[in-house]
Amino acid sequence: MLDIFSRRIRVLKLFFAAVFVVFVVRLFGLQVIEYESFAEQAKAQHQKRSILPAQRGKILVRKNRLIDEYTPLATNNTLKMLFVDPLVLAYPKYNPNIDLSQQERGNPVLAAQLIAPLLLYSHCEKAEGCEIELDADKWSETERFAVNLYQNELEKLFTQLERRRIILIEGLAESRIKVIEKLNLPGIWIENDRLLADPKGILDEQQVAEELSPVINIPESDIREYLKRTVKRYVEITNKIEPDISTKILELKENPKYRDVLRGVQLRDEQWRYYPERSLAAQVLGFVNATGRGQYGIEGRFDQDLAGKEGVIFGATNTRGQQILGKDSQISRAYDGADIVLSLDRVIQGQVEKILAEDTSQFLADSGQVIVVEPKTGRILAMAHYPTFDPNEFQKAFAQYEIDPERESLDREDPGFNQRIPTIKDPEQGKFFRYFNTWGPRVFRNKIVADTYEPGSVMKAVTMAAAINANEVTPQTTFNDNGPIEVDEFKIRNSDKVYAGVTSMISVLSRSLNTGIAFITQKMGAQLLYEYLKNFGFGQYTFIELDGEAEGKMEFWEKWTPSELVTRGFGQGITATPLQMVMAFSALANGGYLMKPLLVEEILYPDGTSKKFHTEVVRRVISNDTYNTVKAMLLHTVNKGIARGAGVWGYSVMGKTGTSQTYKNGKALEGAGTTITSFAGFGPIQEPAFVILVKYDHPKSSQWGSETAAVTFRKVAQFLFQHLGIPPDQ
């Protein structure tokens, strides 16, 4: 018996010795071998990394041309975001320790009824005429319908306590989609290439997980976790709420009568990029997307300067997760972004956009652009587009509506339908969509800088200046305009089909004679004309401070055929941007100097330093004598010639019309709606203060620049004479 007891004691000793050895080995592994790994995990649990946001810089313009006080076109604003806790809406005094059946019920439907009239105008400023009427008896039928519709949508969000739409996976291949559809699982459905689930509609989580797991390659345990029925505690309703609206919501929440009803409705501050002038200079500014990155315009080009550099705090936390700053803490400070000062004149930009919007609609054009430049400095005073967009709500440019496939087919067969209107096709569903704003995200594009076109007859002023400067012709030089000129297999005709016999160069420009330009270019020759066009800035970048600038197309002179030599002289067979064209005309207005366009004047850094952009002469292209001669000829063109529609009573105005044909399948199109019309000009004759280029894409009221672009030029020039305080000189 004693021997048996002794053996058992030895066995126990051996067992405890073995256990001790295991513990020692494990402790050695934990404390020595795996020390660094566990130390990092422990450190991570007790340390926190916090981001210190940097303030994005402003985009500024001068309040007016006479002072150095700035006003922002792009700044930052703190606006409220509204979210709800559906559980607290349902149980305003929710206590997690008490069963829901024992807790006081709320009234989510009443909450939706109170909030709907306010949120309907949440993005509309009082200055825009958005007066909010909370008395339902005073609503119009339209207002009542809109409020009720919005209220119904809010009720769905406010009363839905559980998650009903969970994305399990995205990017499903077509083969997997077919397999999942055959499974026909309740509470599971597919939208496009996404697999979604409604936990409330799933009867057996285990079965669903088992059947889906091998198809979507997600472990069953993970799928079961995704499918658990859980209460929603946070639902975002809307952001960027106007201050007037958020104030009224807070007043409602503080009202004792509604305090409990709206307890689950909450507002929190969010920093947003804000454009106080709305659509003013939108294509110049660009916008900041949802991730905080600048897109298009100045926001995109100078994103790094504007964004600054965010800072970081890395340190230990206490038991409540609050950061403790100590000797081991690491802090890198945030650096705010720089401010960008533009050359735009806010008043000129605003008035030009107003005129352009009215005239684009009046002339039934697809789009229109106007650029105003100070010729002596190259400063851009206005750069306007229509249609345009509001950078505060750039997402609206993507909004689409569905159209019937038959309607799309009928529209495309209709000769009167604008074939350039984009349609989006969903090949899988056979659906068609169009943009609410007609052109979609094309409105973001700065066409003045990024798009090229054949300038047409506007180029004749440049060709004439080149020929006079090269001593090939004088204003009094004549040629016999006795009919179309045959070059290669083509006939060069005048646009009005009129031929006047012996004609001077003054008449060539004032009547915009193609035959006269053919006479000039043949005298000059391809090489000389090419060199002058290059000197005027065509076929090369201007290096304006914007991304996406187009270079334009002009083939080397040795490749020109005899007919191409002629057509390039009147702006065909060569492409340019409106910016290149207006800078060439600036050289005709400032004494013969091609200037670099100046859009960004200064970058103001937070530390008080700055980077200035100065006036820059690229090269001199014509002499002072040529400048004075061409100026007088262009004055005659407006006073007596084809450009009379551009004249401003009491003022000297110089300019030239342009009408450019467009082509389909290599054939020139004819008639209203097929051309690109333009007018470039400046004034007054002594010390020209501004150069204006107006361009319309496919106006349908008239195919001629003299009847469209010249009219807009006159309105803009008349305003500029008054705004700049220039006295009448005629």
XYZ file of C-alpha atoms in Angstrom:
730
model
C 0.000 0.000 0.000
C 2.796 2.337 0.973
C 4.620 1.488 -2.274
C 1.525 2.312 -4.296
C 1.167 5.672 -2.514
C 4.873 6.426 -3.080
C 4.543 5.663 -6.822
C 1.545 7.967 -7.062
C 3.475 10.760 -5.374
C 6.328 10.294 -7.859
C 3.876 10.369 -10.787
C 2.352 13.616 -9.465
C 5.819 15.102 -9.006
C 6.722 14.156 -12.558
C 3.403 15.605 -13.826
C 3.874 18.911 -11.992
C 7.510 19.005 -13.109
C 6.394 18.559 -16.721
C 3.742 21.271 -16.323
C 6.343 23.563 -14.759
C 8.708 22.952 -17.686
C 5.887 23.768 -20.166
C 5.099 27.003 -18.307
C 8.770 27.969 -18.148
C 9.229 27.310 -21.860
C 6.027 29.235 -22.673
C 7.009 32.151 -20.443
C 10.442 32.189 -22.007
C 8.815 32.330 -25.413
C 6.449 35.111 -24.397
C 8.965 37.171 -22.436
C 12.049 36.681 -24.559
C 11.431 35.231 -28.007
C 8.092 36.994 -28.693
C 8.780 40.012 -26.492
C 9.045 42.555 -29.293
C 5.833 41.391 -30.966
C 3.768 41.573 -27.777
C 5.406 44.833 -26.767
C 4.302 46.347 -30.082
C 0.750 45.039 -29.560
C 0.627 46.449 -26.037
C 2.016 49.737 -27.241
C -0.568 49.879 -29.991
C -3.391 49.297 -27.486
C -2.228 52.136 -25.266
C -1.110 54.579 -27.926
C -3.172 56.663 -30.268
C -2.402 58.385 -33.568
C -4.406 61.585 -34.112
C -4.457 63.669 -37.255
C -4.182 67.439 -36.976
C -5.974 68.801 -40.046
C -4.484 71.641 -42.061
C -6.672 74.529 -43.165
C -6.973 74.691 -46.953
C -5.852 78.000 -48.430
C -8.252 80.474 -50.019
C -8.508 81.506 -53.656
C -8.748 85.291 -53.732
C -9.438 88.163 -56.102
C -9.298 91.896 -55.505
C -12.550 93.521 -54.413
C -12.016 96.024 -57.179
C -9.199 97.029 -59.503
C -8.207 100.135 -57.487
C -7.408 98.557 -54.109
C -5.415 95.640 -52.727
C -8.223 94.307 -50.536
C -9.157 90.730 -51.342
C -12.388 88.781 -51.373
C -12.512 84.972 -51.542
C -13.891 82.980 -54.446
C -12.993 79.794 -52.576
C -12.739 79.500 -48.801
C -13.633 77.108 -45.969
C -16.847 76.963 -44.040
C -18.093 75.100 -41.001
C -21.534 73.701 -41.757
C -23.739 71.267 -39.907
C -24.356 67.655 -40.835
C -27.603 66.077 -39.620
C -27.721 62.449 -38.541
C -30.188 60.410 -36.534
C -30.076 57.584 -34.019
C -33.166 55.496 -34.942
C -33.071 53.709 -31.590
C -33.285 56.978 -29.629
C -35.969 58.274 -32.001
C -38.011 55.170 -31.156
C -37.117 55.292 -27.427
C -36.111 58.868 -26.453
C -35.020 57.817 -22.940
C -33.325 54.633 -24.054
C -31.623 52.663 -21.279
C -29.580 49.615 -22.347
C -30.237 47.985 -18.962
C -34.011 47.944 -19.376
C -35.948 45.778 -21.806
C -37.291 47.770 -24.750
C -40.844 46.632 -24.038
C -40.652 48.452 -20.716
C -39.366 51.750 -22.162
C -41.318 54.832 -23.219
C -41.974 54.995 -26.976
C -41.063 58.014 -29.075
C -42.658 59.430 -32.206
C -40.304 59.132 -35.230
C -43.139 60.021 -37.604
C -43.675 63.364 -35.858
C -39.903 63.953 -35.931
C -39.942 63.480 -39.715
C -42.935 65.804 -39.969
C -41.109 68.542 -38.024
C -37.801 68.220 -39.868
C -39.011 67.748 -43.467
C -40.010 71.390 -44.199
C -36.604 72.542 -42.957
C -34.408 69.991 -44.719
C -36.231 70.670 -47.964
C -34.325 73.979 -48.050
C -31.190 72.780 -46.285
C -28.897 73.759 -49.181
C -30.629 76.968 -50.187
C -29.542 80.327 -48.808
C -32.010 82.960 -47.673
C -30.337 85.329 -50.141
C -31.524 83.045 -52.944
C -35.127 83.569 -51.965
C -35.551 80.443 -49.859
C -37.972 81.691 -47.238
C -39.018 78.765 -45.067
C -42.676 78.600 -44.120
C -43.379 76.215 -41.246
C -47.104 76.882 -41.156
C -48.634 74.125 -43.311
C -51.772 76.192 -43.880
C -49.715 78.709 -45.879
C -48.061 76.179 -48.205
C -48.847 76.172 -51.910
C -49.908 72.882 -53.484
C -46.425 72.452 -54.947
C -44.777 73.078 -51.571
C -47.202 70.698 -49.853
C -46.458 67.961 -52.372
C -42.672 68.425 -52.024
C -42.774 68.453 -48.213
C -44.979 65.350 -48.049
C -42.736 63.501 -50.472
C -39.625 64.356 -48.455
C -41.410 63.564 -45.184
C -42.267 60.065 -46.430
C -38.606 59.420 -47.243
C -37.523 60.642 -43.795
C -40.119 58.436 -42.084
C -38.565 55.365 -43.718
C -35.132 56.323 -42.404
C -36.357 57.396 -38.954
C -38.416 54.255 -38.273
C -36.035 51.615 -39.575
C -34.301 50.288 -36.469
C -32.376 47.458 -38.074
C -29.848 47.325 -40.873
C -31.770 46.269 -43.981
C -29.127 46.683 -46.676
C -25.640 45.233 -46.252
C -23.076 44.994 -49.058
C -21.382 41.608 -48.736
C -19.088 41.897 -51.756
C -18.551 44.042 -54.859
C -17.100 43.329 -58.293
C -18.805 39.972 -58.827
C -18.089 38.219 -62.095
C -21.050 37.345 -64.327
C -20.507 33.603 -63.748
C -20.747 34.009 -59.962
C -23.826 36.199 -60.267
C -25.609 33.399 -62.169
C -24.666 30.836 -59.499
C -25.962 33.074 -56.685
C -29.211 33.767 -58.533
C -29.819 30.026 -58.903
C -29.455 29.599 -55.123
C -32.545 31.833 -54.702
C -31.674 32.644 -51.079
C -34.243 34.738 -49.154
C -32.941 38.133 -48.064
C -30.121 38.010 -50.659
C -30.134 39.969 -53.915
C -27.804 41.426 -56.544
C -27.506 44.984 -57.835
C -25.171 45.393 -60.810
C -22.031 43.590 -59.589
C -22.760 43.853 -55.863
C -24.142 41.189 -53.523
C -26.481 42.608 -50.878
C -28.305 41.186 -47.881
C -31.238 42.086 -45.642
C -30.568 40.379 -42.280
C -34.237 40.720 -41.316
C -35.290 38.747 -44.395
C -32.902 35.847 -43.724
C -34.475 32.890 -41.911
C -31.393 30.670 -41.508
C -28.043 32.466 -41.235
C -26.107 29.207 -41.112
C -27.640 27.884 -44.336
C -27.034 31.163 -46.170
C -23.425 31.271 -44.961
C -22.792 27.664 -46.007
C -24.188 28.169 -49.509
C -22.573 31.561 -50.175
C -19.118 30.882 -48.722
C -17.722 28.711 -51.556
C -19.188 31.055 -54.199
C -17.835 34.375 -52.879
C -14.742 32.983 -51.096
C -15.598 34.476 -47.701
C -15.412 32.269 -44.569
C -18.765 31.119 -43.178
C -17.998 32.672 -39.798
C -17.451 36.079 -41.414
C -20.685 35.838 -43.401
C -22.637 34.920 -40.247
C -21.124 37.946 -38.514
C -22.178 40.226 -41.384
C -25.708 38.828 -41.304
C -26.353 39.360 -37.599
C -29.401 41.473 -36.936
C -28.161 44.629 -35.266
C -29.767 47.913 -34.341
C -28.807 50.984 -36.367
C -27.457 53.770 -34.183
C -26.202 56.188 -36.835
C -27.819 57.257 -40.107
C -26.537 60.279 -42.038
C -29.389 62.308 -43.527
C -27.741 65.331 -45.166
C -24.713 67.595 -44.889
C -23.734 71.167 -45.774
C -26.846 72.541 -44.117
C -27.175 76.300 -44.462
C -26.729 78.166 -41.131
C -30.282 79.582 -41.202
C -31.678 76.059 -41.441
C -29.436 74.487 -38.790
C -30.337 77.325 -36.397
C -34.036 76.594 -36.835
C -33.430 72.856 -36.249
C -31.579 73.631 -33.008
C -34.411 75.922 -31.919
C -36.879 73.082 -32.479
C -34.702 70.668 -30.482
C -34.575 73.137 -27.567
C -38.342 73.609 -27.581
C -39.686 71.706 -24.487
C -42.642 70.558 -26.569
C -40.421 68.657 -29.033
C -37.305 67.970 -26.968
C -38.002 64.265 -26.470
C -39.372 63.758 -29.991
C -36.159 65.145 -31.561
C -33.691 63.694 -29.063
C -32.472 61.233 -31.700
C -31.859 64.022 -34.234
C -28.324 65.366 -33.959
C -26.154 67.969 -35.696
C -22.385 68.057 -35.830
C -19.855 70.448 -37.331
C -18.035 69.594 -40.553
C -15.427 71.560 -42.484
C -16.304 72.060 -46.137
C -14.822 73.859 -49.104
C -17.117 76.778 -49.784
C -17.518 78.952 -52.860
C -19.383 82.068 -51.692
C -19.918 83.391 -55.229
C -21.448 80.076 -56.324
C -20.820 79.531 -60.049
C -18.652 82.627 -60.544
C -15.482 81.603 -62.432
C -16.288 77.935 -61.756
C -14.162 76.568 -64.619
C -11.215 78.675 -63.435
C -11.563 77.564 -59.824
C -12.423 73.872 -60.209
C -13.629 72.179 -57.019
C -12.587 69.983 -54.094
C -13.981 66.447 -54.206
C -15.357 64.352 -51.348
C -11.869 63.090 -50.417
C -10.484 66.623 -50.107
C -8.523 66.605 -53.364
C -8.597 69.543 -55.758
C -10.047 68.780 -59.173
C -9.799 70.933 -62.313
C -8.860 74.609 -62.412
C -6.805 76.301 -59.725
C -7.957 73.785 -57.094
C -6.395 70.992 -59.132
C -3.274 72.773 -60.396
C -2.294 74.166 -56.980
C -3.753 71.376 -54.841
C -0.502 70.795 -52.958
C -0.026 74.490 -52.163
C -3.656 74.986 -51.144
C -3.951 71.790 -49.092
C -0.986 72.415 -46.807
C 0.322 69.537 -44.705
C -1.598 67.768 -41.961
C 0.042 67.137 -38.599
C 0.124 64.075 -36.339
C 0.019 63.457 -32.580
C 1.260 60.009 -31.535
C 1.243 59.153 -27.837
C -0.105 57.106 -24.945
C -3.756 57.065 -23.870
C -5.399 56.735 -20.458
C -8.049 54.150 -19.533
C -10.748 56.276 -21.168
C -8.854 56.470 -24.454
C -7.838 60.100 -23.968
C -4.422 61.066 -25.253
C -1.678 61.826 -22.715
C 1.145 64.074 -23.853
C 4.441 63.025 -22.323
C 8.104 62.730 -23.113
C 7.480 59.772 -25.441
C 4.805 61.595 -27.427
C 5.550 62.536 -31.023
C 4.029 65.694 -32.449
C 4.385 67.035 -35.970
C 2.522 70.295 -36.426
C 0.048 70.981 -39.209
C 0.914 73.566 -41.833
C -2.012 75.432 -43.322
C -2.280 75.822 -47.064
C -1.291 78.916 -49.002
C -3.724 81.473 -50.426
C -3.782 82.007 -54.202
C -4.445 85.498 -55.597
C -5.951 85.584 -59.104
C -5.840 88.350 -61.674
C -9.596 88.165 -62.303
C -11.641 91.304 -61.794
C -14.624 90.088 -59.772
C -16.961 92.740 -61.173
C -15.936 92.139 -64.795
C -16.150 88.356 -64.369
C -19.652 88.607 -62.933
C -20.990 90.930 -65.644
C -19.392 88.958 -68.474
C -20.945 85.729 -67.160
C -24.356 87.416 -67.007
C -24.115 88.653 -70.604
C -22.772 85.314 -71.818
C -25.572 83.311 -70.169
C -28.232 85.515 -71.754
C -26.671 85.492 -75.213
C -25.861 81.777 -75.292
C -29.543 81.099 -74.687
C -30.616 83.770 -77.179
C -28.375 82.401 -79.940
C -29.358 78.787 -79.113
C -25.692 77.767 -78.861
C -24.373 74.575 -77.297
C -21.922 76.621 -75.279
C -20.144 79.951 -75.203
C -16.893 81.375 -73.885
C -15.599 84.894 -73.299
C -12.112 85.899 -72.207
C -11.017 89.454 -71.364
C -7.308 90.343 -71.213
C -5.387 93.480 -70.279
C -3.105 93.691 -73.356
C -0.125 95.507 -71.818
C 0.303 93.028 -68.967
C -1.347 89.844 -70.174
C -3.535 89.863 -67.032
C -6.699 87.849 -67.475
C -9.576 89.989 -66.216
C -12.365 87.515 -66.985
C -12.632 83.925 -68.203
C -16.289 82.966 -68.547
C -18.135 79.843 -69.705
C -21.741 78.901 -70.263
C -23.202 76.468 -69.354
C -21.507 76.428 -65.986
C -21.871 74.763 -62.566
C -21.808 75.463 -58.836
C -18.595 74.045 -57.276
C -20.466 73.750 -53.951
C -22.683 71.142 -55.608
C -20.490 69.778 -58.372
C -22.102 66.345 -57.926
C -25.249 67.636 -59.636
C -23.386 67.562 -62.950
C -23.520 63.743 -62.772
C -27.276 63.550 -62.112
C -29.071 61.509 -64.777
C -32.583 60.543 -65.738
C -33.708 57.472 -67.652
C -35.123 57.796 -71.142
C -37.045 55.255 -73.144
C -34.894 53.346 -75.709
C -37.437 54.203 -78.374
C -37.129 57.897 -77.496
C -33.348 57.686 -77.854
C -33.666 56.002 -81.231
C -36.222 58.524 -82.486
C -34.091 61.442 -81.273
C -31.020 60.164 -83.117
C -33.029 59.759 -86.314
C -34.443 63.278 -86.024
C -32.356 65.734 -88.132
C -33.439 68.568 -85.815
C -32.161 66.857 -82.667
C -28.765 67.982 -81.339
C -26.645 64.890 -81.940
C -23.919 66.202 -79.619
C -26.082 65.715 -76.511
C -24.492 62.765 -74.665
C -26.491 59.651 -73.830
C -25.251 57.008 -71.417
C -26.104 53.429 -72.282
C -26.253 50.563 -69.798
C -25.673 47.553 -72.111
C -26.520 44.980 -69.433
C -29.960 46.397 -68.683
C -30.631 47.986 -72.066
C -31.335 51.338 -70.444
C -30.485 54.855 -71.603
C -29.776 57.901 -69.484
C -29.199 61.602 -70.086
C -27.870 64.331 -67.863
C -30.256 66.737 -66.182
C -27.910 69.610 -67.063
C -27.756 68.379 -70.712
C -23.945 68.152 -70.964
C -22.997 66.355 -67.734
C -19.460 66.699 -66.339
C -18.329 68.405 -69.570
C -19.233 71.653 -67.782
C -16.150 71.225 -65.571
C -13.871 71.672 -68.563
C -12.161 75.010 -69.184
C -12.750 75.172 -72.938
C -10.824 78.442 -73.258
C -7.631 76.643 -72.275
C -8.237 72.970 -73.022
C -10.283 72.888 -76.255
C -9.081 73.734 -79.756
C -11.040 74.897 -82.800
C -10.383 76.263 -86.268
C -10.375 80.034 -85.669
C -11.717 80.962 -89.086
C -11.677 84.545 -90.334
C -10.498 86.021 -87.012
C -7.092 84.760 -88.156
C -7.162 87.153 -91.130
C -6.147 90.025 -88.830
C -3.027 88.110 -87.786
C -2.201 87.153 -91.384
C -2.603 90.763 -92.511
C -0.346 91.987 -89.695
C 2.290 89.413 -90.665
C 2.205 90.408 -94.338
C 2.460 94.140 -93.581
C 5.270 93.600 -91.079
C 7.146 91.491 -93.658
C 6.736 94.297 -96.248
C 4.813 91.990 -98.556
C 1.813 94.364 -98.731
C 0.635 97.761 -97.515
C -2.934 98.845 -96.767
C -3.069 100.407 -100.251
C -1.813 97.308 -102.082
C -4.468 96.082 -104.526
C -5.362 92.835 -106.250
C -7.967 91.970 -108.852
C -10.855 90.246 -107.101
C -12.492 88.837 -110.222
C -13.797 85.484 -109.006
C -12.888 82.267 -107.165
C -9.219 81.335 -107.082
C -8.330 77.768 -108.105
C -5.699 76.144 -105.898
C -4.973 72.430 -106.244
C -8.384 70.861 -106.891
C -10.191 73.471 -104.780
C -11.816 76.830 -105.460
C -11.323 79.584 -102.896
C -14.517 81.644 -102.748
C -15.636 84.648 -100.745
C -18.247 83.847 -98.116
C -20.766 86.287 -99.655
C -19.989 85.076 -103.205
C -19.339 88.730 -104.218
C -16.197 89.731 -106.164
C -15.444 93.484 -106.435
C -12.666 93.741 -108.979
C -9.637 95.841 -108.033
C -9.595 95.823 -104.213
C -7.211 97.193 -101.547
C -5.957 95.351 -98.470
C -8.179 97.630 -96.363
C -11.225 96.152 -98.125
C -9.795 92.640 -97.859
C -9.893 92.944 -94.068
C -13.103 94.963 -93.720
C -15.030 92.669 -96.114
C -13.233 89.507 -94.911
C -12.314 88.365 -98.414
C -10.917 84.847 -98.688
C -9.579 85.644 -102.159
C -7.635 88.583 -100.751
C -6.017 86.402 -98.079
C -5.139 83.885 -100.805
C -3.363 86.718 -102.649
C -1.443 87.655 -99.464
C -0.401 84.139 -98.449
C 0.812 83.301 -101.946
C 3.005 86.402 -101.835
C 4.388 85.439 -98.406
C 4.990 81.741 -99.007
C 4.594 78.866 -96.566
C 7.799 79.307 -94.566
C 7.294 82.991 -93.811
C 3.620 82.578 -92.869
C 4.473 79.586 -90.672
C 7.178 81.530 -88.825
C 4.832 84.441 -88.151
C 2.034 82.190 -86.915
C 4.536 80.499 -84.599
C 5.745 83.872 -83.351
C 2.142 84.844 -82.580
C 1.939 81.778 -80.317
C 0.047 79.220 -82.399
C 0.943 75.547 -82.180
C 2.578 75.947 -78.752
C 1.643 76.211 -75.093
C 1.089 79.569 -73.421
C 2.093 77.997 -70.061
C -0.858 79.500 -68.235
C -1.125 78.346 -64.613
C -3.805 75.741 -65.360
C -3.601 72.023 -66.108
C -4.862 70.501 -69.329
C -3.782 73.252 -71.699
C -3.988 72.230 -75.360
C -1.134 73.005 -77.737
C -3.154 73.363 -80.908
C -2.179 71.839 -84.234
C -0.127 73.420 -86.999
C 1.889 71.196 -89.306
C 5.409 72.178 -90.331
C 5.387 74.435 -93.397
C 7.215 71.972 -95.645
C 4.186 69.658 -95.437
C 1.733 72.326 -96.607
C 0.115 71.959 -100.010
C -0.588 75.155 -102.005
C -4.239 75.049 -100.909
C -3.234 74.593 -97.263
C -1.003 77.670 -97.467
C -4.088 79.690 -98.446
C -6.559 78.170 -95.955
C -4.199 78.576 -92.998
C -4.155 82.295 -93.771
C -7.871 82.520 -93.021
C -7.905 80.149 -90.065
C -8.732 76.765 -91.596
C -6.544 73.670 -91.322
C -5.001 75.066 -88.139
C -6.390 74.650 -84.626
C -5.941 76.955 -81.661
C -7.364 77.518 -78.219
C -9.386 80.650 -77.485
C -6.564 81.576 -75.107
C -3.956 81.450 -77.907
C -6.226 83.539 -80.134
C -6.841 86.255 -77.546
C -3.133 86.474 -76.699
C -2.327 86.890 -80.427
C -4.865 89.729 -80.584
C -3.298 91.225 -77.458
C -0.090 91.552 -79.471
C -2.073 93.510 -82.083
C -3.353 95.769 -79.275
C -0.239 96.445 -77.186
C 2.342 97.520 -79.745
C 3.335 94.094 -81.046
C 4.345 92.098 -77.944
C 3.218 88.531 -77.337
C 2.587 88.287 -73.595
C 2.445 85.263 -71.338
C -1.091 85.111 -69.917
C -1.135 86.080 -66.237
C -3.863 84.368 -64.203
C -2.157 83.732 -60.841
C -0.621 86.912 -59.445
C 0.649 85.736 -56.080
C 0.843 82.808 -53.680
C 0.581 83.927 -50.042
C 2.138 81.451 -47.610
C 1.022 81.196 -43.953
C 4.466 82.247 -42.681
C 4.075 85.657 -44.308
C 6.245 84.995 -47.352
C 4.906 85.045 -50.878
C 5.681 84.112 -54.461
C 4.761 86.715 -57.073
C 4.070 86.113 -60.752
C 5.113 89.039 -62.894
C 4.232 90.336 -66.330
C 6.299 88.475 -68.899
C 6.978 89.363 -72.539
C 7.455 86.228 -74.648
C 8.671 88.040 -77.782
C 7.964 90.964 -80.064
C 6.089 89.865 -83.186
C 5.372 93.077 -85.137
C 6.809 96.590 -85.194
C 5.176 99.688 -83.770
C 4.446 100.954 -87.301
C 2.696 97.705 -88.193
C 0.774 97.883 -84.922
C -0.573 101.349 -85.729
C -1.386 100.382 -89.309
C -3.290 97.202 -88.440
C -5.082 98.989 -85.612
C -6.420 101.568 -88.079
C -7.467 98.816 -90.507
C -9.362 96.952 -87.779
C -11.068 100.202 -86.765
C -12.268 100.538 -90.370
C -13.506 96.930 -90.255
C -15.794 97.769 -87.321
C -16.845 101.224 -88.530
C -17.419 100.412 -92.219
C -17.017 96.682 -92.721
C -18.496 93.314 -91.860
C -17.919 93.825 -88.100
C -20.243 96.818 -87.720
C -22.347 94.885 -85.200
C -19.482 95.099 -82.701
C -19.375 98.913 -82.639
C -19.996 100.835 -79.418
C -21.471 104.303 -79.931
C -19.007 107.044 -78.987
C -15.989 104.741 -78.742
C -13.296 103.477 -81.065
C -13.447 99.688 -81.343
C -11.231 97.427 -83.426
C -11.933 93.805 -84.234
C -12.565 90.940 -86.599
C -15.343 88.375 -86.981
C -14.833 84.640 -87.394
C -17.057 81.855 -88.704
C -15.577 78.362 -88.734
C -17.121 75.437 -90.586
C -17.403 72.040 -88.945
C -17.223 68.731 -90.759
C -18.912 65.334 -90.784
C -17.359 62.374 -92.597
C -14.881 64.785 -94.197
C -17.611 66.987 -95.662
C -18.172 70.603 -94.606
C -21.546 71.194 -92.957
C -23.606 74.235 -93.810
C -26.317 76.286 -92.158
C -27.212 77.472 -88.669
C -26.086 75.121 -85.912
C -23.084 73.812 -87.849
C -20.504 76.573 -87.282
C -18.279 77.933 -84.536
C -18.617 81.707 -84.458
C -16.234 84.170 -82.866
C -15.196 87.777 -82.562
C -11.900 89.184 -81.300
C -11.331 92.866 -80.717
C -10.120 95.644 -78.444
C -10.504 99.308 -77.555
C -10.037 102.214 -77.430
C -7.648 103.045 -80.276
C -5.322 105.113 -78.071
C -3.763 102.858 -75.422
C -6.147 99.871 -75.743
C -7.285 98.861 -72.254
C -8.817 95.469 -72.994
C -8.950 92.663 -75.525
C -12.050 90.489 -75.748
C -12.563 87.172 -77.501
C -16.092 85.750 -77.768
C -16.731 82.241 -79.106
C -19.954 80.297 -79.581
C -20.207 76.585 -80.360
C -22.896 75.748 -82.930
C -25.334 78.653 -82.503
C -28.678 77.878 -84.154
C -30.026 81.427 -84.463
C -27.381 82.297 -87.074
C -24.285 80.697 -88.569
C -22.329 83.988 -88.680
C -19.956 85.503 -86.146
C -21.141 88.977 -87.144
C -24.656 88.141 -85.922
C -23.733 86.273 -82.722
C -20.256 86.748 -81.222
C -20.008 90.370 -82.400
C -23.230 91.215 -80.550
C -21.871 89.810 -77.285
C -18.567 91.604 -77.849
C -20.414 94.918 -78.148
C -22.242 94.375 -74.842
C -19.062 93.389 -72.991
C -17.043 96.258 -74.511
C -19.755 98.793 -73.630
C -19.668 97.609 -70.013
C -15.849 97.713 -69.900
C -15.662 101.288 -71.190
C -17.941 102.342 -68.343
C -16.441 100.113 -65.649
C -12.869 101.169 -66.443
C -13.842 104.831 -66.608
C -12.745 105.323 -70.225
C -14.204 108.516 -71.751
C -15.780 108.483 -75.254
C -13.269 109.226 -78.019
C -15.451 109.380 -81.131
